[in-house]
PDB file of C-alpha atoms in Angstrom:
ATOM      1  CA  ASN K   1     -33.716   7.499   7.526  1.00  0.00           C
ATOM      2  CA  PHE K   2     -32.336  10.242   9.754  1.00  0.00           C
ATOM      3  CA  MET K   3     -29.975  13.195   9.505  1.00  0.00           C
ATOM      4  CA  LEU K   4     -27.222  14.347  11.836  1.00  0.00           C
ATOM      5  CA  THR K   5     -27.035  18.116  12.328  1.00  0.00           C
ATOM      6  CA  GLN K   6     -23.902  19.882  13.548  1.00  0.00           C
ATOM      7  CA  PRO K   7     -23.118  23.579  14.052  1.00  0.00           C
ATOM      8  CA  HIS K   8     -21.284  24.979  11.067  1.00  0.00           C
ATOM      9  CA  SER K   9     -18.447  26.391  13.134  1.00  0.00           C
ATOM     10  CA  VAL K  10     -17.175  26.927  16.665  1.00  0.00           C
ATOM     11  CA  SER K  11     -14.204  28.831  17.996  1.00  0.00           C
ATOM     12  CA  GLU K  12     -12.379  28.967  21.283  1.00  0.00           C
ATOM     13  CA  SER K  13      -9.056  30.005  22.743  1.00  0.00           C
ATOM     14  CA  PRO K  14      -6.095  27.735  23.455  1.00  0.00           C
ATOM     15  CA  GLY K  15      -6.323  26.023  26.817  1.00  0.00           C
ATOM     16  CA  LYS K  16     -10.118  26.309  26.943  1.00  0.00           C
ATOM     17  CA  THR K  17     -12.787  23.639  26.484  1.00  0.00           C
ATOM     18  CA  VAL K  18     -15.132  23.354  23.508  1.00  0.00           C
ATOM     19  CA  THR K  19     -18.120  21.116  22.868  1.00  0.00           C
ATOM     20  CA  ILE K  20     -19.480  20.218  19.429  1.00  0.00           C
ATOM     21  CA  SER K  21     -23.006  18.854  19.177  1.00  0.00           C
ATOM     22  CA  CYS K  22     -24.544  16.379  16.764  1.00  0.00           C
ATOM     23  CA  THR K  23     -28.342  16.138  16.791  1.00  0.00           C
ATOM     24  CA  ARG K  24     -30.221  13.195  15.321  1.00  0.00           C
ATOM     25  CA  SER K  25     -33.365  14.177  13.403  1.00  0.00           C
ATOM     26  CA  SER K  26     -35.477  11.095  14.077  1.00  0.00           C
ATOM     27  CA  GLY K  27     -35.172   7.963  16.121  1.00  0.00           C
ATOM     28  CA  SER K  28     -33.191   7.733  19.319  1.00  0.00           C
ATOM     29  CA  ILE K  29     -29.554   8.851  19.432  1.00  0.00           C
ATOM     30  CA  ALA K  30     -28.984   5.860  21.687  1.00  0.00           C
ATOM     31  CA  SER K  31     -30.192   3.421  19.020  1.00  0.00           C
ATOM     32  CA  ASN K  32     -26.856   3.349  17.210  1.00  0.00           C
ATOM     33  CA  PHE K  33     -23.329   4.226  18.203  1.00  0.00           C
ATOM     34  CA  VAL K  34     -21.914   7.628  17.269  1.00  0.00           C
ATOM     35  CA  GLN K  35     -18.404   8.138  15.978  1.00  0.00           C
ATOM     36  CA  TRP K  36     -16.401  11.367  15.617  1.00  0.00           C
ATOM     37  CA  TYR K  37     -13.732  12.085  13.006  1.00  0.00           C
ATOM     38  CA  GLN K  38     -11.139  14.838  12.812  1.00  0.00           C
ATOM     39  CA  GLN K  39     -10.048  16.130   9.419  1.00  0.00           C
ATOM     40  CA  ARG K  40      -7.168  18.557   9.212  1.00  0.00           C
ATOM     41  CA  PRO K  41      -6.789  20.611   6.004  1.00  0.00           C
ATOM     42  CA  GLY K  42      -5.476  18.520   3.144  1.00  0.00           C
ATOM     43  CA  SER K  43      -5.672  15.258   5.127  1.00  0.00           C
ATOM     44  CA  SER K  44      -7.960  12.265   5.314  1.00  0.00           C
ATOM     45  CA  PRO K  45     -10.313  11.927   8.284  1.00  0.00           C
ATOM     46  CA  THR K  46      -9.139  10.085  11.382  1.00  0.00           C
ATOM     47  CA  ASN K  47     -11.278   8.755  14.186  1.00  0.00           C
ATOM     48  CA  VAL K  48     -11.108  10.430  17.592  1.00  0.00           C
ATOM     49  CA  ILE K  49     -14.165   8.872  19.298  1.00  0.00           C
ATOM     50  CA  TYR K  50     -16.017   5.648  18.499  1.00  0.00           C
ATOM     51  CA  GLU K  51     -19.029   3.889  20.014  1.00  0.00           C
ATOM     52  CA  ASP K  52     -20.205   7.120  21.696  1.00  0.00           C
ATOM     53  CA  THR K  53     -17.411   7.423  24.253  1.00  0.00           C
ATOM     54  CA  GLN K  54     -14.396   5.299  23.291  1.00  0.00           C
ATOM     55  CA  ARG K  55     -11.021   6.677  22.225  1.00  0.00           C
ATOM     56  CA  PRO K  56      -8.776   4.849  19.777  1.00  0.00           C
ATOM     57  CA  SER K  57      -5.248   4.292  20.996  1.00  0.00           C
ATOM     58  CA  GLY K  58      -3.136   7.355  20.411  1.00  0.00           C
ATOM     59  CA  VAL K  59      -5.964   9.863  20.831  1.00  0.00           C
ATOM     60  CA  PRO K  60      -5.312  12.041  23.898  1.00  0.00           C
ATOM     61  CA  ASP K  61      -7.767  11.966  26.773  1.00  0.00           C
ATOM     62  CA  ARG K  62      -8.496  15.636  26.107  1.00  0.00           C
ATOM     63  CA  PHE K  63     -11.035  14.242  23.635  1.00  0.00           C
ATOM     64  CA  SER K  64     -14.239  12.811  25.070  1.00  0.00           C
ATOM     65  CA  GLY K  65     -17.648  11.824  23.749  1.00  0.00           C
ATOM     66  CA  SER K  66     -21.104  11.572  25.232  1.00  0.00           C
ATOM     67  CA  ILE K  67     -24.735  11.191  24.273  1.00  0.00           C
ATOM     68  CA  ASP K  68     -27.796  12.927  25.732  1.00  0.00           C
ATOM     69  CA  SER K  69     -31.133  11.265  25.147  1.00  0.00           C
ATOM     70  CA  SER K  70     -33.063  14.321  26.367  1.00  0.00           C
ATOM     71  CA  SER K  71     -31.746  16.419  23.477  1.00  0.00           C
ATOM     72  CA  ASN K  72     -31.306  13.410  21.181  1.00  0.00           C
ATOM     73  CA  SER K  73     -27.759  14.460  20.522  1.00  0.00           C
ATOM     74  CA  ALA K  74     -24.164  13.382  20.824  1.00  0.00           C
ATOM     75  CA  SER K  75     -21.325  15.663  21.841  1.00  0.00           C
ATOM     76  CA  LEU K  76     -17.596  15.824  21.314  1.00  0.00           C
ATOM     77  CA  THR K  77     -15.727  17.730  24.009  1.00  0.00           C
ATOM     78  CA  ILE K  78     -12.130  18.832  23.634  1.00  0.00           C
ATOM     79  CA  SER K  79     -10.439  20.216  26.730  1.00  0.00           C
ATOM     80  CA  GLY K  80      -7.116  22.016  27.011  1.00  0.00           C
ATOM     81  CA  LEU K  81      -7.425  23.185  23.420  1.00  0.00           C
ATOM     82  CA  LYS K  82      -4.281  23.274  21.345  1.00  0.00           C
ATOM     83  CA  THR K  83      -3.721  24.989  18.026  1.00  0.00           C
ATOM     84  CA  GLU K  84      -3.229  21.533  16.476  1.00  0.00           C
ATOM     85  CA  ASP K  85      -6.880  20.742  17.288  1.00  0.00           C
ATOM     86  CA  GLU K  86      -7.976  23.241  14.653  1.00  0.00           C
ATOM     87  CA  ALA K  87      -9.773  21.069  12.104  1.00  0.00           C
ATOM     88  CA  ASP K  88     -13.141  19.944  10.783  1.00  0.00           C
ATOM     89  CA  TYR K  89     -15.018  17.452  12.943  1.00  0.00           C
ATOM     90  CA  TYR K  90     -17.684  15.050  11.684  1.00  0.00           C
ATOM     91  CA  CYS K  91     -20.084  12.855  13.593  1.00  0.00           C
ATOM     92  CA  GLN K  92     -21.274   9.580  12.099  1.00  0.00           C
ATOM     93  CA  SER K  93     -23.842   6.951  12.944  1.00  0.00           C
ATOM     94  CA  TYR K  94     -25.395   3.839  11.437  1.00  0.00           C
ATOM     95  CA  ASP K  95     -28.798   3.611   9.809  1.00  0.00           C
ATOM     96  CA  THR K  96     -30.292   0.487   8.300  1.00  0.00           C
ATOM     97  CA  SER K  97     -27.578  -0.894   5.985  1.00  0.00           C
ATOM     98  CA  HIS K  98     -25.783   2.398   5.547  1.00  0.00           C
ATOM     99  CA  TRP K  99     -23.836   5.056   7.419  1.00  0.00           C
ATOM    100  CA  VAL K 100     -24.760   8.705   7.931  1.00  0.00           C
ATOM    101  CA  PHE K 101     -22.356  11.605   8.420  1.00  0.00           C
ATOM    102  CA  GLY K 102     -23.130  14.954   9.961  1.00  0.00           C
ATOM    103  CA  GLY K 103     -22.402  18.050   7.926  1.00  0.00           C
ATOM    104  CA  GLY K 104     -19.217  18.839   9.826  1.00  0.00           C
ATOM    105  CA  THR K 105     -18.080  21.558  12.229  1.00  0.00           C
ATOM    106  CA  ARG K 106     -15.087  23.813  11.618  1.00  0.00           C
ATOM    107  CA  LEU K 107     -13.183  24.303  14.897  1.00  0.00           C
ATOM    108  CA  THR K 108     -11.045  27.413  15.054  1.00  0.00           C
ATOM    109  CA  VAL K 109      -8.552  27.741  17.897  1.00  0.00           C
ATOM    110  CA  LEU K 110      -7.578  31.385  18.243  1.00  0.00           C
TER     111      LEU K 110
ATOM    112  CA  GLN S   1       0.463  -1.980   8.649  1.00  0.00           C
ATOM    113  CA  LEU S   2      -2.842  -2.032   6.804  1.00  0.00           C
ATOM    114  CA  GLN S   3      -3.081   0.560   4.037  1.00  0.00           C
ATOM    115  CA  VAL S   4      -5.616   1.404   1.351  1.00  0.00           C
ATOM    116  CA  GLN S   5      -4.967   3.332  -1.830  1.00  0.00           C
ATOM    117  CA  GLU S   6      -7.499   4.736  -4.262  1.00  0.00           C
ATOM    118  CA  SER S   7      -6.764   5.036  -7.966  1.00  0.00           C
ATOM    119  CA  GLY S   8      -8.546   5.947 -11.162  1.00  0.00           C
ATOM    120  CA  PRO S   9      -9.081   8.691 -13.751  1.00  0.00           C
ATOM    121  CA  GLY S  10      -9.053  12.209 -12.383  1.00  0.00           C
ATOM    122  CA  LEU S  11     -11.392  13.542 -15.081  1.00  0.00           C
ATOM    123  CA  VAL S  12     -14.724  12.139 -16.216  1.00  0.00           C
ATOM    124  CA  LYS S  13     -17.178  13.647 -18.696  1.00  0.00           C
ATOM    125  CA  PRO S  14     -20.790  14.344 -17.710  1.00  0.00           C
ATOM    126  CA  SER S  15     -23.167  11.420 -18.355  1.00  0.00           C
ATOM    127  CA  GLU S  16     -20.278   8.942 -18.384  1.00  0.00           C
ATOM    128  CA  THR S  17     -19.285   6.336 -15.780  1.00  0.00           C
ATOM    129  CA  LEU S  18     -16.816   7.030 -12.984  1.00  0.00           C
ATOM    130  CA  SER S  19     -14.616   4.023 -12.189  1.00  0.00           C
ATOM    131  CA  LEU S  20     -12.287   3.797  -9.187  1.00  0.00           C
ATOM    132  CA  THR S  21     -10.252   1.059  -7.549  1.00  0.00           C
ATOM    133  CA  CYS S  22      -9.141   0.679  -3.947  1.00  0.00           C
ATOM    134  CA  THR S  23      -6.105  -1.542  -3.364  1.00  0.00           C
ATOM    135  CA  VAL S  24      -5.511  -2.999   0.080  1.00  0.00           C
ATOM    136  CA  SER S  25      -1.994  -3.768   1.279  1.00  0.00           C
ATOM    137  CA  GLY S  26      -0.589  -5.093   4.536  1.00  0.00           C
ATOM    138  CA  GLY S  27      -3.610  -7.320   5.132  1.00  0.00           C
ATOM    139  CA  SER S  28      -6.250  -9.436   3.448  1.00  0.00           C
ATOM    140  CA  ILE S  29      -9.440  -7.984   2.050  1.00  0.00           C
ATOM    141  CA  SER S  30     -11.020 -11.324   2.963  1.00  0.00           C
ATOM    142  CA  ARG S  31     -10.562 -10.847   6.694  1.00  0.00           C
ATOM    143  CA  ALA S  32     -13.776 -11.795   8.420  1.00  0.00           C
ATOM    144  CA  SER S  33     -16.053  -9.175  10.002  1.00  0.00           C
ATOM    145  CA  TYR S  34     -14.779  -6.191   8.019  1.00  0.00           C
ATOM    146  CA  TYR S  35     -16.368  -4.264   5.186  1.00  0.00           C
ATOM    147  CA  TRP S  36     -14.607  -1.986   2.719  1.00  0.00           C
ATOM    148  CA  GLY S  37     -16.323   1.295   2.037  1.00  0.00           C
ATOM    149  CA  TRP S  38     -16.375   4.315  -0.261  1.00  0.00           C
ATOM    150  CA  ILE S  39     -16.911   7.854   1.025  1.00  0.00           C
ATOM    151  CA  ARG S  40     -16.724  11.074  -0.959  1.00  0.00           C
ATOM    152  CA  GLN S  41     -16.199  14.752  -0.192  1.00  0.00           C
ATOM    153  CA  PRO S  42     -17.042  17.510  -2.682  1.00  0.00           C
ATOM    154  CA  PRO S  43     -14.558  20.396  -2.599  1.00  0.00           C
ATOM    155  CA  GLY S  44     -15.124  22.510   0.486  1.00  0.00           C
ATOM    156  CA  LYS S  45     -18.021  20.337   1.673  1.00  0.00           C
ATOM    157  CA  GLY S  46     -18.683  17.467   4.054  1.00  0.00           C
ATOM    158  CA  LEU S  47     -18.358  13.704   3.927  1.00  0.00           C
ATOM    159  CA  GLU S  48     -20.944  11.531   2.165  1.00  0.00           C
ATOM    160  CA  TYR S  49     -21.128   7.754   2.528  1.00  0.00           C
ATOM    161  CA  ILE S  50     -21.460   5.947  -0.796  1.00  0.00           C
ATOM    162  CA  GLY S  51     -21.450   2.255   0.067  1.00  0.00           C
ATOM    163  CA  SER S  52     -19.492  -0.761   1.305  1.00  0.00           C
ATOM    164  CA  ILE S  53     -18.782  -4.350   0.386  1.00  0.00           C
ATOM    165  CA  TYR S  54     -17.836  -7.532   2.241  1.00  0.00           C
ATOM    166  CA  TYR S  55     -15.402  -9.988   0.705  1.00  0.00           C
ATOM    167  CA  SER S  56     -18.332 -12.326   0.022  1.00  0.00           C
ATOM    168  CA  GLY S  57     -19.983  -9.644  -2.124  1.00  0.00           C
ATOM    169  CA  THR S  58     -22.631  -8.455   0.349  1.00  0.00           C
ATOM    170  CA  THR S  59     -23.101  -4.713  -0.002  1.00  0.00           C
ATOM    171  CA  TYR S  60     -24.393  -1.677   1.848  1.00  0.00           C
ATOM    172  CA  HIS S  61     -25.516   1.405  -0.086  1.00  0.00           C
ATOM    173  CA  ASN S  62     -26.466   5.012   0.524  1.00  0.00           C
ATOM    174  CA  PRO S  63     -30.113   4.995  -0.615  1.00  0.00           C
ATOM    175  CA  SER S  64     -29.686   8.322  -2.399  1.00  0.00           C
ATOM    176  CA  LEU S  65     -26.927   6.945  -4.647  1.00  0.00           C
ATOM    177  CA  LYS S  66     -27.861   3.287  -4.883  1.00  0.00           C
ATOM    178  CA  SER S  67     -29.470   3.473  -8.319  1.00  0.00           C
ATOM    179  CA  ARG S  68     -26.241   4.741  -9.928  1.00  0.00           C
ATOM    180  CA  VAL S  69     -23.618   2.842  -7.940  1.00  0.00           C
ATOM    181  CA  THR S  70     -22.062  -0.601  -8.268  1.00  0.00           C
ATOM    182  CA  ILE S  71     -19.449  -1.790  -5.781  1.00  0.00           C
ATOM    183  CA  SER S  72     -17.523  -4.990  -6.441  1.00  0.00           C
ATOM    184  CA  VAL S  73     -14.674  -6.961  -4.870  1.00  0.00           C
ATOM    185  CA  ASP S  74     -11.762  -8.911  -6.356  1.00  0.00           C
ATOM    186  CA  THR S  75     -10.224 -10.966  -3.570  1.00  0.00           C
ATOM    187  CA  SER S  76      -7.478 -12.317  -5.848  1.00  0.00           C
ATOM    188  CA  LYS S  77      -6.176  -8.780  -6.336  1.00  0.00           C
ATOM    189  CA  ASN S  78      -7.077  -7.536  -2.816  1.00  0.00           C
ATOM    190  CA  GLN S  79      -9.117  -4.761  -4.431  1.00  0.00           C
ATOM    191  CA  ILE S  80     -12.573  -3.252  -4.369  1.00  0.00           C
ATOM    192  CA  SER S  81     -14.046  -1.141  -7.131  1.00  0.00           C
ATOM    193  CA  LEU S  82     -16.599   1.629  -7.466  1.00  0.00           C
ATOM    194  CA  LYS S  83     -18.601   2.432 -10.575  1.00  0.00           C
ATOM    195  CA  MET S  84     -20.936   5.407 -10.643  1.00  0.00           C
ATOM    196  CA  ARG S  85     -23.067   5.874 -13.731  1.00  0.00           C
ATOM    197  CA  SER S  86     -24.478   9.014 -15.361  1.00  0.00           C
ATOM    198  CA  VAL S  87     -22.232  11.405 -13.458  1.00  0.00           C
ATOM    199  CA  THR S  88     -22.833  15.154 -13.278  1.00  0.00           C
ATOM    200  CA  VAL S  89     -20.748  18.049 -12.011  1.00  0.00           C
ATOM    201  CA  ALA S  90     -22.289  17.398  -8.582  1.00  0.00           C
ATOM    202  CA  ASP S  91     -20.287  14.166  -8.443  1.00  0.00           C
ATOM    203  CA  THR S  92     -17.010  16.100  -8.457  1.00  0.00           C
ATOM    204  CA  ALA S  93     -15.336  15.122  -5.190  1.00  0.00           C
ATOM    205  CA  VAL S  94     -12.424  13.492  -3.422  1.00  0.00           C
ATOM    206  CA  TYR S  95     -13.277   9.794  -3.199  1.00  0.00           C
ATOM    207  CA  TYR S  96     -11.970   7.862  -0.193  1.00  0.00           C
ATOM    208  CA  CYS S  97     -11.754   4.175   0.545  1.00  0.00           C
ATOM    209  CA  ALA S  98     -11.798   2.907   4.154  1.00  0.00           C
ATOM    210  CA  ARG S  99     -12.321  -0.268   6.156  1.00  0.00           C
ATOM    211  CA  HIS S 100     -15.010  -0.657   8.809  1.00  0.00           C
ATOM    212  CA  PRO S 101     -16.364  -3.458  10.982  1.00  0.00           C
ATOM    213  CA  ALA S 102     -19.521  -5.285   9.991  1.00  0.00           C
ATOM    214  CA  GLY S 103     -22.656  -4.036  11.710  1.00  0.00           C
ATOM    215  CA  GLY S 104     -23.225  -0.644  13.305  1.00  0.00           C
ATOM    216  CA  TRP S 105     -20.240  -0.519  15.587  1.00  0.00           C
ATOM    217  CA  GLY S 106     -16.574   0.432  15.364  1.00  0.00           C
ATOM    218  CA  TYR S 107     -15.214   3.033  13.021  1.00  0.00           C
ATOM    219  CA  PHE S 108     -13.773   3.616   9.556  1.00  0.00           C
ATOM    220  CA  ASP S 109     -10.029   3.035   9.640  1.00  0.00           C
ATOM    221  CA  PRO S 110      -7.689   3.253   7.868  1.00  0.00           C
ATOM    222  CA  TRP S 111      -8.637   5.760   5.193  1.00  0.00           C
ATOM    223  CA  GLY S 112      -6.818   6.168   1.927  1.00  0.00           C
ATOM    224  CA  GLN S 113      -5.372   9.499   0.932  1.00  0.00           C
ATOM    225  CA  GLY S 114      -8.306  10.020  -1.423  1.00  0.00           C
ATOM    226  CA  THR S 115      -8.435  10.662  -5.140  1.00  0.00           C
ATOM    227  CA  LEU S 116      -9.953  13.754  -6.716  1.00  0.00           C
ATOM    228  CA  VAL S 117     -12.407  13.110  -9.526  1.00  0.00           C
ATOM    229  CA  THR S 118     -13.549  16.075 -11.549  1.00  0.00           C
ATOM    230  CA  VAL S 119     -16.635  15.815 -13.746  1.00  0.00           C
ATOM    231  CA  SER S 120     -16.277  18.208 -16.633  1.00  0.00           C
ATOM    232  CA  SER S 121     -16.601  18.274 -20.384  1.00  0.00           C
TER     233      SER S 121
END
């Protein structure tokens, strides 16, 4: 079993770029795909990145994902920040016969 | 358009069993290569995977909850169900239902709106 660790919160100004990390505690980050979900207050989560780097249709290309084996982590990068991007973001990956979520990162756009 | 909707009692007493249903509309729960999962979120906290089921009855479980959880499927009603035994206040959460592909790829989508279950005497 492994855990996914995310920073509790990040903040950045509109128009800027922010990166949220997700570090896997054991085993290689490249062993299983990483997904990212956005959850706005009072709403259900929606996917913004799947299979490390893929965007579902309808998600703007300001959202991008990557993995870094040297730090055993995945990252979600949001460029050209908009106030509507303010939300909680969760990473997720697959372990043997179950899924693991990171603890979530609160993004504040101010 | 595929939709999922959770339903069940909003209040459960400690030590009792929590029972929820997820109803799928706009598509068949028996579609090959997709599982139907339960995820929960305590108030003000993060997401926790509970488990999933395939239309054939094959299940995935979060190891930390497996001993208290039963997930079942009723293909005739296009529904899945969650039962969690011996609940405590720590089980108070919004419970979501969502579809995901079989195996470790793809993503959970769509999600239901969630249903809040409060454990209290």
